[in-house]
PDB file of C-alpha atoms in Angstrom:
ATOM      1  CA  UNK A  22     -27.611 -27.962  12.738  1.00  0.00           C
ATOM      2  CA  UNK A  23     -26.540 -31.109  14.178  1.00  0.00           C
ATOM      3  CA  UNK A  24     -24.550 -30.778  17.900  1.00  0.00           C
ATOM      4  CA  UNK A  25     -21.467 -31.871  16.381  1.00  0.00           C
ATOM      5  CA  UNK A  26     -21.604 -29.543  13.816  1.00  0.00           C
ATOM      6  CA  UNK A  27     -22.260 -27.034  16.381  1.00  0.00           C
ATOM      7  CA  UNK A  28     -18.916 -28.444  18.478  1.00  0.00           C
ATOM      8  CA  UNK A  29     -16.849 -28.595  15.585  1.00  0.00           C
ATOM      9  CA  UNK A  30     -17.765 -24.590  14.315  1.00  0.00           C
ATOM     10  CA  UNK A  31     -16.677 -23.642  18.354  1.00  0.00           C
ATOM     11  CA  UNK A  32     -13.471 -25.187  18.353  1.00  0.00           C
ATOM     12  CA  UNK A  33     -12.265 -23.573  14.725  1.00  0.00           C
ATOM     13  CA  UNK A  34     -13.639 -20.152  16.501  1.00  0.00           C
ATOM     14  CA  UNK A  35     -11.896 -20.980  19.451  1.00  0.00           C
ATOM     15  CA  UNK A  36      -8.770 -21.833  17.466  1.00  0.00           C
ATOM     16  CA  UNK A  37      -9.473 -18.837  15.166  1.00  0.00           C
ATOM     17  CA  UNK A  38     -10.038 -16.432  18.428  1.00  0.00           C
ATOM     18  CA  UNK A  39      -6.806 -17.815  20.342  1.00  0.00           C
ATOM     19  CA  UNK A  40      -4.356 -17.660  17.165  1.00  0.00           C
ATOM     20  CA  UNK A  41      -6.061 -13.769  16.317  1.00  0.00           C
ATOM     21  CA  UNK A  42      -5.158 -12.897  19.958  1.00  0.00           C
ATOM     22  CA  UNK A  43      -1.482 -13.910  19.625  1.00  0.00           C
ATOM     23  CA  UNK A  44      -1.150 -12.316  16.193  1.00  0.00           C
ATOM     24  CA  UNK A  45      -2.042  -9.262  17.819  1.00  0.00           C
ATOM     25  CA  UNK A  46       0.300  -9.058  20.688  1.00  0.00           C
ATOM     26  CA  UNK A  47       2.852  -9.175  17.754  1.00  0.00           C
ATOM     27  CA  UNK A  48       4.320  -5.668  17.970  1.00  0.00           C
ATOM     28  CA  UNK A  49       6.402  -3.614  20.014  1.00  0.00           C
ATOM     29  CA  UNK A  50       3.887  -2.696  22.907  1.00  0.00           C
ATOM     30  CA  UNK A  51       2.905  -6.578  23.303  1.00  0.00           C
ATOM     31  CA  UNK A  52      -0.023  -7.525  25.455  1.00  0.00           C
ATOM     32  CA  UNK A  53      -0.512  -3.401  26.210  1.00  0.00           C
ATOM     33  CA  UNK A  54      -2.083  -3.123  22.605  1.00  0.00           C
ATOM     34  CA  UNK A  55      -5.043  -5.361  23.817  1.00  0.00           C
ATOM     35  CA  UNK A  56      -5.561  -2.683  26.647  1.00  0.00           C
ATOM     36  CA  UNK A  57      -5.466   0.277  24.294  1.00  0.00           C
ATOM     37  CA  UNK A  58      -8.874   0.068  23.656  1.00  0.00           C
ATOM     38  CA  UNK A  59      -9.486   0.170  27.346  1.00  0.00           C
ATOM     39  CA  UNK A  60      -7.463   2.829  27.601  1.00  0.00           C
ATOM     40  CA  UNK A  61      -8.845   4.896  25.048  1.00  0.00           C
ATOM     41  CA  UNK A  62     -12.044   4.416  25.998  1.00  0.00           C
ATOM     42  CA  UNK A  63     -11.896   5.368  29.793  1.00  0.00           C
ATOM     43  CA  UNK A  64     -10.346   8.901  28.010  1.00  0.00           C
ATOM     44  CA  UNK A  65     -14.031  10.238  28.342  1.00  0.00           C
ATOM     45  CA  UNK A  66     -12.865  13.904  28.702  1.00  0.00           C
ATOM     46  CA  UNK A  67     -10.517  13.494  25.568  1.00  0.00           C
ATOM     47  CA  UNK A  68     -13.866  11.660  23.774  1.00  0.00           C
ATOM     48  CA  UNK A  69     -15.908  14.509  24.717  1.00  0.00           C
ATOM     49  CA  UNK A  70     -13.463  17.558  23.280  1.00  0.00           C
ATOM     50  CA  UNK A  71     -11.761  15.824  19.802  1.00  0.00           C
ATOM     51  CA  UNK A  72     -14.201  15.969  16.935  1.00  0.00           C
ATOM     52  CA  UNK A  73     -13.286  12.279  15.883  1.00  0.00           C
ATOM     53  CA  UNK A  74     -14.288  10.878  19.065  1.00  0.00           C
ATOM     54  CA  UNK A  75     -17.985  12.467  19.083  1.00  0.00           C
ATOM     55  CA  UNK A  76     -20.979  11.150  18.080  1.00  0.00           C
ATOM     56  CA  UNK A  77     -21.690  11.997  14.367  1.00  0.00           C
ATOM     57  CA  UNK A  78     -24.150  14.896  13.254  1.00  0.00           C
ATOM     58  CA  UNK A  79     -27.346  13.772  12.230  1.00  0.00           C
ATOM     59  CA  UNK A  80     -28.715  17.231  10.839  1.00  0.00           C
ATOM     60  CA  UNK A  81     -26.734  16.596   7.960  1.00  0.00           C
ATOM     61  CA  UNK A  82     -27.056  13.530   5.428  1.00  0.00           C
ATOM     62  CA  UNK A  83     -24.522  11.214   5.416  1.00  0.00           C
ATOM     63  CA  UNK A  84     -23.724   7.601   4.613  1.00  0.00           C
ATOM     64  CA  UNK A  85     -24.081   6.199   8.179  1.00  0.00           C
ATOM     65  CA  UNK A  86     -27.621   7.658   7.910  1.00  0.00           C
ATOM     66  CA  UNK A  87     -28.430   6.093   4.819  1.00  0.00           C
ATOM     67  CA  UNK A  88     -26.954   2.762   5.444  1.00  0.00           C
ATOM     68  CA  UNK A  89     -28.973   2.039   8.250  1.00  0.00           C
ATOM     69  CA  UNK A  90     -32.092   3.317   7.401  1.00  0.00           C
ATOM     70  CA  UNK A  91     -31.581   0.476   4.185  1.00  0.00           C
ATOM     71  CA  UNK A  92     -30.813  -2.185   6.892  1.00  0.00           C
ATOM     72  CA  UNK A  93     -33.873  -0.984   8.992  1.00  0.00           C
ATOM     73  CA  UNK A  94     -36.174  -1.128   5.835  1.00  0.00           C
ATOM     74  CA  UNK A  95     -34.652  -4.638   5.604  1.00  0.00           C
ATOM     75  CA  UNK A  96     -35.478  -6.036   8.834  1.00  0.00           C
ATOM     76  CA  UNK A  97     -38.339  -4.429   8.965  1.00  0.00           C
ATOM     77  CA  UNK A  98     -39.506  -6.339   5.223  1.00  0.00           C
ATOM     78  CA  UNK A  99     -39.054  -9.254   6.721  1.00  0.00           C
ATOM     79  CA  UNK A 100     -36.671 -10.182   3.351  1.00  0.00           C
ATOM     80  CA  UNK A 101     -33.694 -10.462   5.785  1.00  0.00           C
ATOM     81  CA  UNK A 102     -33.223 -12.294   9.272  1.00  0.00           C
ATOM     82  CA  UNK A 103     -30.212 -12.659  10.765  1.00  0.00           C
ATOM     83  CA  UNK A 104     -28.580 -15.253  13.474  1.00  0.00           C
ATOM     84  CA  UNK A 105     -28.351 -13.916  17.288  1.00  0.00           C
ATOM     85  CA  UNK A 106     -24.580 -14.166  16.929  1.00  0.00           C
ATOM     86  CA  UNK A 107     -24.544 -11.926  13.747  1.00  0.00           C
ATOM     87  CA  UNK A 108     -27.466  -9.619  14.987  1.00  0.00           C
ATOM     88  CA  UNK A 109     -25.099  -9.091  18.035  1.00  0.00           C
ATOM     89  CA  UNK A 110     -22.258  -8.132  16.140  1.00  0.00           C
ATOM     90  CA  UNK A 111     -24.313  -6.261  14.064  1.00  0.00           C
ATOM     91  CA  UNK A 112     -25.677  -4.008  16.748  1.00  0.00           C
ATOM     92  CA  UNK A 113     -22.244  -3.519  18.412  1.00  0.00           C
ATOM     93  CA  UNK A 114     -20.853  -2.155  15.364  1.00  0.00           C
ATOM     94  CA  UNK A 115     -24.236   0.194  15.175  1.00  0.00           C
ATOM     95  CA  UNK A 116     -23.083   1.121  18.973  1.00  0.00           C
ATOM     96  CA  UNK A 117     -19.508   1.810  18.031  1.00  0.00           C
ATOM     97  CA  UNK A 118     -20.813   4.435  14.734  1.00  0.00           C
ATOM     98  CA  UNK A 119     -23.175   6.253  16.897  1.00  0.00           C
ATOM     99  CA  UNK A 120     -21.006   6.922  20.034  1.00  0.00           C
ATOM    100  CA  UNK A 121     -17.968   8.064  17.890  1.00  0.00           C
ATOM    101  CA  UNK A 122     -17.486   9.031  14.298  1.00  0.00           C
ATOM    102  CA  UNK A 123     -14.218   7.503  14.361  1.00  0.00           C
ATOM    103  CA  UNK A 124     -15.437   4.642  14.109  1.00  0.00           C
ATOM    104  CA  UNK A 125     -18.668   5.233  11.427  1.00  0.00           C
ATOM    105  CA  UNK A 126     -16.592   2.904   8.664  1.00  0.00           C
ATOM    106  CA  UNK A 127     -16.297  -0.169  10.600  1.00  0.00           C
ATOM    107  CA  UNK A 128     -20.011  -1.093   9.694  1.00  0.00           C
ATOM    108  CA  UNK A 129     -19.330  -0.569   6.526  1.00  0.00           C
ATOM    109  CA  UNK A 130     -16.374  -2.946   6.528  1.00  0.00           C
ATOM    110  CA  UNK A 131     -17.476  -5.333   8.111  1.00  0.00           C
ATOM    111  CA  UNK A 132     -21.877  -5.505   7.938  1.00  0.00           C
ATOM    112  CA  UNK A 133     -21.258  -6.869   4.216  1.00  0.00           C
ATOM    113  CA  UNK A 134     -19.330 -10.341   5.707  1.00  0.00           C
ATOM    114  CA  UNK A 135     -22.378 -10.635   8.453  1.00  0.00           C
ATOM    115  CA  UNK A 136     -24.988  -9.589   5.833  1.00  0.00           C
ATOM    116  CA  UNK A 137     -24.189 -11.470   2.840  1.00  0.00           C
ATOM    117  CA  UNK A 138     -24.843 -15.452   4.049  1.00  0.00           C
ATOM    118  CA  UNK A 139     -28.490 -14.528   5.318  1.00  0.00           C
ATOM    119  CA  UNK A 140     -29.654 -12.109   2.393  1.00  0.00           C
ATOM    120  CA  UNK A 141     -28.257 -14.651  -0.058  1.00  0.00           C
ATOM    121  CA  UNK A 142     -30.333 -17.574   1.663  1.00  0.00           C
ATOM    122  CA  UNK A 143     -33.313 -15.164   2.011  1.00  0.00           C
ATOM    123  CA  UNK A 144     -32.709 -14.455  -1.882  1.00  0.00           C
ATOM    124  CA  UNK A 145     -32.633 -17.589  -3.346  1.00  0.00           C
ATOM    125  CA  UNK A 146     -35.689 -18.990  -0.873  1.00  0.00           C
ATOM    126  CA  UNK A 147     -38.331 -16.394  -0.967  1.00  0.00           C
ATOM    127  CA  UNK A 148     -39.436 -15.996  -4.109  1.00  0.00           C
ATOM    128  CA  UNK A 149     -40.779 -12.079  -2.644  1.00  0.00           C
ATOM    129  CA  UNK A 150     -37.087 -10.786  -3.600  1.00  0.00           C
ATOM    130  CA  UNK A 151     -37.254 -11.726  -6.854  1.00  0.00           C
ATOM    131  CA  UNK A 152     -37.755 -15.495  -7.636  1.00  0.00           C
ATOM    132  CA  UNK A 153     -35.139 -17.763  -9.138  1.00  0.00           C
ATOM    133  CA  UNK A 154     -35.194 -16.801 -12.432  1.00  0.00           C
ATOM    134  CA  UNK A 155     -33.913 -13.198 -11.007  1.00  0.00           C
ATOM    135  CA  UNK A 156     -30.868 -14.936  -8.608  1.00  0.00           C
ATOM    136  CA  UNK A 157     -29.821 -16.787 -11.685  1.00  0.00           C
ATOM    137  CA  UNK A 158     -29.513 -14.147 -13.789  1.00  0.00           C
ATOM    138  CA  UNK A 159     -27.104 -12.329 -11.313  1.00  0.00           C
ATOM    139  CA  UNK A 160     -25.443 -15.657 -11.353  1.00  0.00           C
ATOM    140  CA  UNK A 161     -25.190 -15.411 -14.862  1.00  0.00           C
ATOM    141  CA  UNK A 162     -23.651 -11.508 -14.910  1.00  0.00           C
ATOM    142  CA  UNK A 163     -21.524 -12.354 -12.037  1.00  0.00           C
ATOM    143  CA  UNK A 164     -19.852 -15.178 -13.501  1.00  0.00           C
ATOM    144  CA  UNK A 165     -19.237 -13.254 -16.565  1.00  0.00           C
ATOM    145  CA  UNK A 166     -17.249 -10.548 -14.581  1.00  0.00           C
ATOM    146  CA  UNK A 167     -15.144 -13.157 -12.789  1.00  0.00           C
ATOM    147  CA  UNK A 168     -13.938 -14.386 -16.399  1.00  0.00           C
ATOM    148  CA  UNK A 169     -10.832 -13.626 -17.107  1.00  0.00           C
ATOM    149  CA  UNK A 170      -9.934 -10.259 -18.685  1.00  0.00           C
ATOM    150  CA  UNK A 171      -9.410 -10.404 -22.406  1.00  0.00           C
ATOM    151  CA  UNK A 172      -6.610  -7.892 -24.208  1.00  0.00           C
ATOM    152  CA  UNK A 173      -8.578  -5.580 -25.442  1.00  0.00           C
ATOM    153  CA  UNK A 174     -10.543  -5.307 -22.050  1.00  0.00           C
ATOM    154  CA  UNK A 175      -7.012  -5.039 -20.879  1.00  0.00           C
ATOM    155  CA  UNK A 176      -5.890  -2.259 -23.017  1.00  0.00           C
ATOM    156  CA  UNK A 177      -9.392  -0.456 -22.551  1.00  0.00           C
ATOM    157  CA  UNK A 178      -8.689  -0.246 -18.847  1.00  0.00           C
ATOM    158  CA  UNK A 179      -5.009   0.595 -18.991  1.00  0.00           C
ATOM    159  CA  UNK A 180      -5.802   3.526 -21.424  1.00  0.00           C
ATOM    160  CA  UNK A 181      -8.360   4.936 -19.262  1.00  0.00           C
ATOM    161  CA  UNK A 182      -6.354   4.408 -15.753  1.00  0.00           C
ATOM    162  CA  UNK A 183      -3.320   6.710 -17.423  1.00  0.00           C
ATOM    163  CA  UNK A 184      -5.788   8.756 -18.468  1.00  0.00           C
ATOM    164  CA  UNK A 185      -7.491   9.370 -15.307  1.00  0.00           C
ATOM    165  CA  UNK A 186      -3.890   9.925 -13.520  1.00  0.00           C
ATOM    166  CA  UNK A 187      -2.226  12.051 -16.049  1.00  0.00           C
ATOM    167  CA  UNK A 188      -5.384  14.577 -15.481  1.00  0.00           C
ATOM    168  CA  UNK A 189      -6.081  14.553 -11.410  1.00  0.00           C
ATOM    169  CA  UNK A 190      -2.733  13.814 -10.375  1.00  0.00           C
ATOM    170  CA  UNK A 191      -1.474  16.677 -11.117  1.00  0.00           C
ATOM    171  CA  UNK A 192      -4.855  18.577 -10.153  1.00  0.00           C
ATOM    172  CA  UNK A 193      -4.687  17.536  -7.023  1.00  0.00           C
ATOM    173  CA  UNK A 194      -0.946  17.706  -5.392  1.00  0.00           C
ATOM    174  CA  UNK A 195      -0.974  16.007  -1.967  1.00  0.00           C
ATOM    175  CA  UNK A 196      -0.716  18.516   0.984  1.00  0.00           C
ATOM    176  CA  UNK A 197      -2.147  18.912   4.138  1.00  0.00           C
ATOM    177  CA  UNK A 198      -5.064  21.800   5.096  1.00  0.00           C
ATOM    178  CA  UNK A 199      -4.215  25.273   5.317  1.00  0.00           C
ATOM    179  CA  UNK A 200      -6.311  25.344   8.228  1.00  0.00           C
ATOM    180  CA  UNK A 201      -3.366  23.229  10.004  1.00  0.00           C
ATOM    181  CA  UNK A 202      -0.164  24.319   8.684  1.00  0.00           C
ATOM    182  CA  UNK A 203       0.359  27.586  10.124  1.00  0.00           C
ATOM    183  CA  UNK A 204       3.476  28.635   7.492  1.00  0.00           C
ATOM    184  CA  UNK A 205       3.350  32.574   7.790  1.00  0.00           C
ATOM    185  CA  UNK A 206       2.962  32.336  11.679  1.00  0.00           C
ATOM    186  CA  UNK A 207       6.193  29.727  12.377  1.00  0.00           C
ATOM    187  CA  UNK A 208       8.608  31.766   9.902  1.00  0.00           C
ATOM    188  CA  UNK A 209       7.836  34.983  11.573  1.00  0.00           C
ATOM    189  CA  UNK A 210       8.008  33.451  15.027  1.00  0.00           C
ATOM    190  CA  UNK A 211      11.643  31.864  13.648  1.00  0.00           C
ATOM    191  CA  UNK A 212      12.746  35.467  12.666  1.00  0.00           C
ATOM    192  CA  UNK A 213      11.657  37.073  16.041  1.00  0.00           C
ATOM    193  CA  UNK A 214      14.393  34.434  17.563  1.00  0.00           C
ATOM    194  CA  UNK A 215      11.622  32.852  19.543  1.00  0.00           C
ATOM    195  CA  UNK A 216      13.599  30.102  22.182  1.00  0.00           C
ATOM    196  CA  UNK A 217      12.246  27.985  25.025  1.00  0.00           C
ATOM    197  CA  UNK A 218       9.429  25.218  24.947  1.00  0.00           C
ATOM    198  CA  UNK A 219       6.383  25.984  23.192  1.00  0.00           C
ATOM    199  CA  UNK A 220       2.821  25.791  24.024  1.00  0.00           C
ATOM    200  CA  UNK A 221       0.834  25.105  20.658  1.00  0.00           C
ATOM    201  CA  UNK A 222      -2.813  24.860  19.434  1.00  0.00           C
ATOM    202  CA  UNK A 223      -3.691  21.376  19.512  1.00  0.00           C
ATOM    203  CA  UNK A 224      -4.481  21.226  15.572  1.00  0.00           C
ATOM    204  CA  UNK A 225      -1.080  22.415  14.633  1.00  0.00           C
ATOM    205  CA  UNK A 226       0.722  19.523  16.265  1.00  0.00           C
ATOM    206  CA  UNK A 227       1.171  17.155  13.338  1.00  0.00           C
ATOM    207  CA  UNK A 228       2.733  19.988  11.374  1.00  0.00           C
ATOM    208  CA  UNK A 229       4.970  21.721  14.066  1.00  0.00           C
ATOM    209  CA  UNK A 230       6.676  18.746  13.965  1.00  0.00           C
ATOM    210  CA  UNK A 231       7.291  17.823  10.295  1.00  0.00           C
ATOM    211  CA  UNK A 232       9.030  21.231  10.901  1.00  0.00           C
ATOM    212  CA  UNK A 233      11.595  20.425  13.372  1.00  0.00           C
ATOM    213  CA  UNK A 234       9.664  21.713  16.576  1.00  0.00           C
ATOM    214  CA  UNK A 235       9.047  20.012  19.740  1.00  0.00           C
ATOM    215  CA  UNK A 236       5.959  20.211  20.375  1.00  0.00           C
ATOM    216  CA  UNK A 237       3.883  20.861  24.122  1.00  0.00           C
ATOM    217  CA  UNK A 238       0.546  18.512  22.598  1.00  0.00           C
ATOM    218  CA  UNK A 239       0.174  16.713  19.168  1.00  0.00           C
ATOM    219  CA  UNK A 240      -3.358  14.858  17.844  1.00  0.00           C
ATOM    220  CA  UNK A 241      -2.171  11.206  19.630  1.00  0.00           C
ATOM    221  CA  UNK A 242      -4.297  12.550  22.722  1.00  0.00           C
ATOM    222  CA  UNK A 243      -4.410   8.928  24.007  1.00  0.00           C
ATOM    223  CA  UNK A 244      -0.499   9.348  24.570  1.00  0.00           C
ATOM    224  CA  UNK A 245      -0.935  12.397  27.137  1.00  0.00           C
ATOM    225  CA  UNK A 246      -4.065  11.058  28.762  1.00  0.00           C
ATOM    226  CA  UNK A 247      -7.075  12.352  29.766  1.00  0.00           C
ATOM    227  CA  UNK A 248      -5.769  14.977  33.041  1.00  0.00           C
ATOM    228  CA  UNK A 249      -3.488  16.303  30.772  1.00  0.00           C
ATOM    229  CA  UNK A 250      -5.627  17.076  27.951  1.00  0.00           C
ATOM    230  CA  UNK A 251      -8.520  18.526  30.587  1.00  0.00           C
ATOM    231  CA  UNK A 252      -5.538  20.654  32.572  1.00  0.00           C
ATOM    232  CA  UNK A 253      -4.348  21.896  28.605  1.00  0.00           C
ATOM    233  CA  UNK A 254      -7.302  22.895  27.138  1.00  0.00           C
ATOM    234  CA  UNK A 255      -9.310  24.257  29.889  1.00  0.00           C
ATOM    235  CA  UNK A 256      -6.274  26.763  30.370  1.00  0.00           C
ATOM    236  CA  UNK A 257      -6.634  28.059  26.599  1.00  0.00           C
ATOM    237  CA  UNK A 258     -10.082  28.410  27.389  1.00  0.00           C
ATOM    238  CA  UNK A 259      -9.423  30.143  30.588  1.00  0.00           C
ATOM    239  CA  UNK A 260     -12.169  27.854  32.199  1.00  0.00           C
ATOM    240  CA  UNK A 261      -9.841  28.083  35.234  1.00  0.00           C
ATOM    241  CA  UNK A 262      -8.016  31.539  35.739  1.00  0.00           C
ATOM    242  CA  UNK A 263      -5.710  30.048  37.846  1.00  0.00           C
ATOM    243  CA  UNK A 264      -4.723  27.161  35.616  1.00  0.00           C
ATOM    244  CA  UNK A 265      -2.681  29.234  32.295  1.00  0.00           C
ATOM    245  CA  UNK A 266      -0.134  31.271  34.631  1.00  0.00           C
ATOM    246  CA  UNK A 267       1.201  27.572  36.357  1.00  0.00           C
ATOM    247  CA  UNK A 268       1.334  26.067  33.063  1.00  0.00           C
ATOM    248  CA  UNK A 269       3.470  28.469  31.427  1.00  0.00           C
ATOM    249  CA  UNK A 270       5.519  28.190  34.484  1.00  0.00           C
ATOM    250  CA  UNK A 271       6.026  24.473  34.755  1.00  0.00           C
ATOM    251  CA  UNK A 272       6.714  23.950  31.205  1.00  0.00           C
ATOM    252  CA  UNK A 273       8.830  26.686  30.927  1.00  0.00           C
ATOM    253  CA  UNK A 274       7.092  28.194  27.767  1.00  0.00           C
ATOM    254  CA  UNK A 275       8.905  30.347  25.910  1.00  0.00           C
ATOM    255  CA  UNK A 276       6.615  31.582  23.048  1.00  0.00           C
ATOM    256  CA  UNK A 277       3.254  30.064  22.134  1.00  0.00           C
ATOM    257  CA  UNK A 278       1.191  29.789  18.558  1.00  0.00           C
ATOM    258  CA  UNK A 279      -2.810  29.354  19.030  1.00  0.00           C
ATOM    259  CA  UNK A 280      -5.554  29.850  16.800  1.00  0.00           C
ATOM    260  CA  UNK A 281      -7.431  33.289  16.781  1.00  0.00           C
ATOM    261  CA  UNK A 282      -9.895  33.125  19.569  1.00  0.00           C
ATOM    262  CA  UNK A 283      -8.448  31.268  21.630  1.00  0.00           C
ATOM    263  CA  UNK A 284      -9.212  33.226  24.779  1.00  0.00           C
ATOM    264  CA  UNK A 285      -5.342  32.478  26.459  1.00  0.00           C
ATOM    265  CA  UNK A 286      -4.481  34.892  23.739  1.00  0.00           C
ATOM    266  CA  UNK A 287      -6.141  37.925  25.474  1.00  0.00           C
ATOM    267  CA  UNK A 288      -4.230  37.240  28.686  1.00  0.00           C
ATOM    268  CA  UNK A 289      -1.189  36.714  27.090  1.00  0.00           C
ATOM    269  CA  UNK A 290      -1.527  40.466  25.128  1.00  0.00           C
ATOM    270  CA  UNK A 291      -1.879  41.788  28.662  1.00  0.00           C
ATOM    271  CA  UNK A 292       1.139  39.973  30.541  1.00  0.00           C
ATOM    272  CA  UNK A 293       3.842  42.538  30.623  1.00  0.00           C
ATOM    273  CA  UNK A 294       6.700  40.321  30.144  1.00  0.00           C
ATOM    274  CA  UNK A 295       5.040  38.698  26.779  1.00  0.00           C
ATOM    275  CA  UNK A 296       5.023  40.270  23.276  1.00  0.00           C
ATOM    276  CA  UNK A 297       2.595  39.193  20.195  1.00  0.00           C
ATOM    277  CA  UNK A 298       5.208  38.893  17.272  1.00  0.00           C
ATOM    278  CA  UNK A 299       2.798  38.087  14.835  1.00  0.00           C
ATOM    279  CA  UNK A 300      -1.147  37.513  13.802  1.00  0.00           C
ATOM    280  CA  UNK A 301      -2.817  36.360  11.145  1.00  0.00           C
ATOM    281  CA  UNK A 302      -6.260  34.330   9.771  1.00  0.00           C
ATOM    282  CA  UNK A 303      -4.147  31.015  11.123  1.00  0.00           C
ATOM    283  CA  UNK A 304      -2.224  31.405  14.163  1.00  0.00           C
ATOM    284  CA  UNK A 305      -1.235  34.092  16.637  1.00  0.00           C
ATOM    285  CA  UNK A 306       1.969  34.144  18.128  1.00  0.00           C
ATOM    286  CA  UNK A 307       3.113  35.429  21.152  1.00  0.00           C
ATOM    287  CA  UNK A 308       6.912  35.044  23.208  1.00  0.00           C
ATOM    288  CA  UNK A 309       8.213  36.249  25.933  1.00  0.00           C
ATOM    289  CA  UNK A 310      10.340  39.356  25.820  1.00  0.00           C
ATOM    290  CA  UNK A 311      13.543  38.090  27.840  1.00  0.00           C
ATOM    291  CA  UNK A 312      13.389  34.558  25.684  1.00  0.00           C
ATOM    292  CA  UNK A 313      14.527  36.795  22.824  1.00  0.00           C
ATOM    293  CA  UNK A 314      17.896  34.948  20.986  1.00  0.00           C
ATOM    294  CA  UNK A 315      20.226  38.102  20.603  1.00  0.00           C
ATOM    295  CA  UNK A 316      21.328  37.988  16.910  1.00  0.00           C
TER     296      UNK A 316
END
């Protein structure tokens, strides 16, 4: 590649960096959305606790598994090589999959625009991937799906589309996990005149408040930051005897809902001036006995 070739591809990714940059400072929070990753990432307590955040489970097959044991059989075939500046970009977004399973579908977002130049060059010039005659026949099929549809291809695919949404649609009604929306345990806590701030299982955030509660802690952990989440859930998990007591003080709790086994809930059944108003499979709810509404 010819250096001004080389100059002329760094100033357009210059440009194209400098221009991406400003774009993304276009929102409410400004220049502090370029330090949310930063921020998130120095969370390492919050990283270590929230299943999204961990590294994914390799005793169990899954795509991330699959797709890069097909790259690896790639690169190792020799049939692909790929520039330093896309086998960099590649390996961060390996990095990024394996430290967190948030972020397992970036690779496969973005691998296919870093993959695609250098397999199609390898394709068409080794004649170990399937020769000419096999590139132009893909040619051939592809072109023939980028024609344009014809009406009874359009009516075909119409037909098949309503089909397809009269029958799941309906099958499958939108609405969240059970395993989240704690219904039973919020009406009975609601008829037992429950008042005061609440301190809730971290799971049943989202839902509390579609349902009108304030909430102590919701799933945005990166909003409360990383002392608060350790001080919250290592009082649940009594990690710290000293830690639940002060918490229910500060925050003036009135009434709490936690999943079974949460081990707070044993010390709360033996406080003298709290009451458990209701258990189930879901949620157990306790409230203090002088934060009773009279009715």
């Amino acid at each position: 590649c010819p250096a001004g070739a080389r100059r002329q591809a760094a100033r357009r990714w210059i440009v194209f960096l400098a221009f991406a940059v400003l774009v993304s400072m276009l929102t409410p929070i400004g220049w502090q959305g370029l330090w949310y990753t930063v921020q998130v990432m120095r969370q390492s307590y919050a990283q270590s606790v929230i299943a999204e955040w961990q590294s994914p489970d390799f005793h169990r097959i899954q795509g991330l598994e699959i797709w890069l044991l097909l790259v690896l059989a790639l690169g190792w075939s020799g049939r692909m090589r790929l520039p330093l500046t896309r086998t960099v970009l590649l390996l961060g977004l390996v990095h990024l999959a394996l430290v967190s399973g948030r972020s397992i579908s970036t690779p496969g977002l973005v691998s296919p625009f870093i993959l695609a130049a250098p397999l199609a060059r390898q394709w068409y010039s080794s004649g170990s991937i399937g020769g000419g005659a096999d590139a132009e026949h893909l040619d051939r099929w592809f072109r023939a799906l980028a024609a344009p549809a014809r009406p009874l291809g359009v009516a075909v695919a119409t037909a098949v589309t309503a089909a397809l949404v009269a029958t799941i649609v309906p099958a499958r009604n939108p609405s969240p996990s059970r395993a989240i929306t704690p219904d039973a345990a919020l009406a009975a806590a609601r008829a037992a005149g429950v008042s005061g701030e609440i301190l809730n299982n971290y799971n049943f955030g989202g839902y509390l408040i579609g349902q009108g509660v304030k909430v102590f802690i919701d799933g945005r952990s990166d909003m409360y930051g990383d002392a608060f989440m350790k001080r919250y859930l290592e009082a649940l998990q009594l990690k710290d005897p000293q830690l639940l007591l002060p918490l229910l003080d500060e925050y003036r709790v009135g009434w709490t809902i936690l999943a079974p086994g949460t081990p707070a809930i044993a010390v709360l059944d033996r406080l003298p001036d709290w009451r458990r108003v209701h258990s189930d499979d879901l949620a157990v709810v306790h409230m203090q006995k002088q934060a009773t509404v009279p009715r």
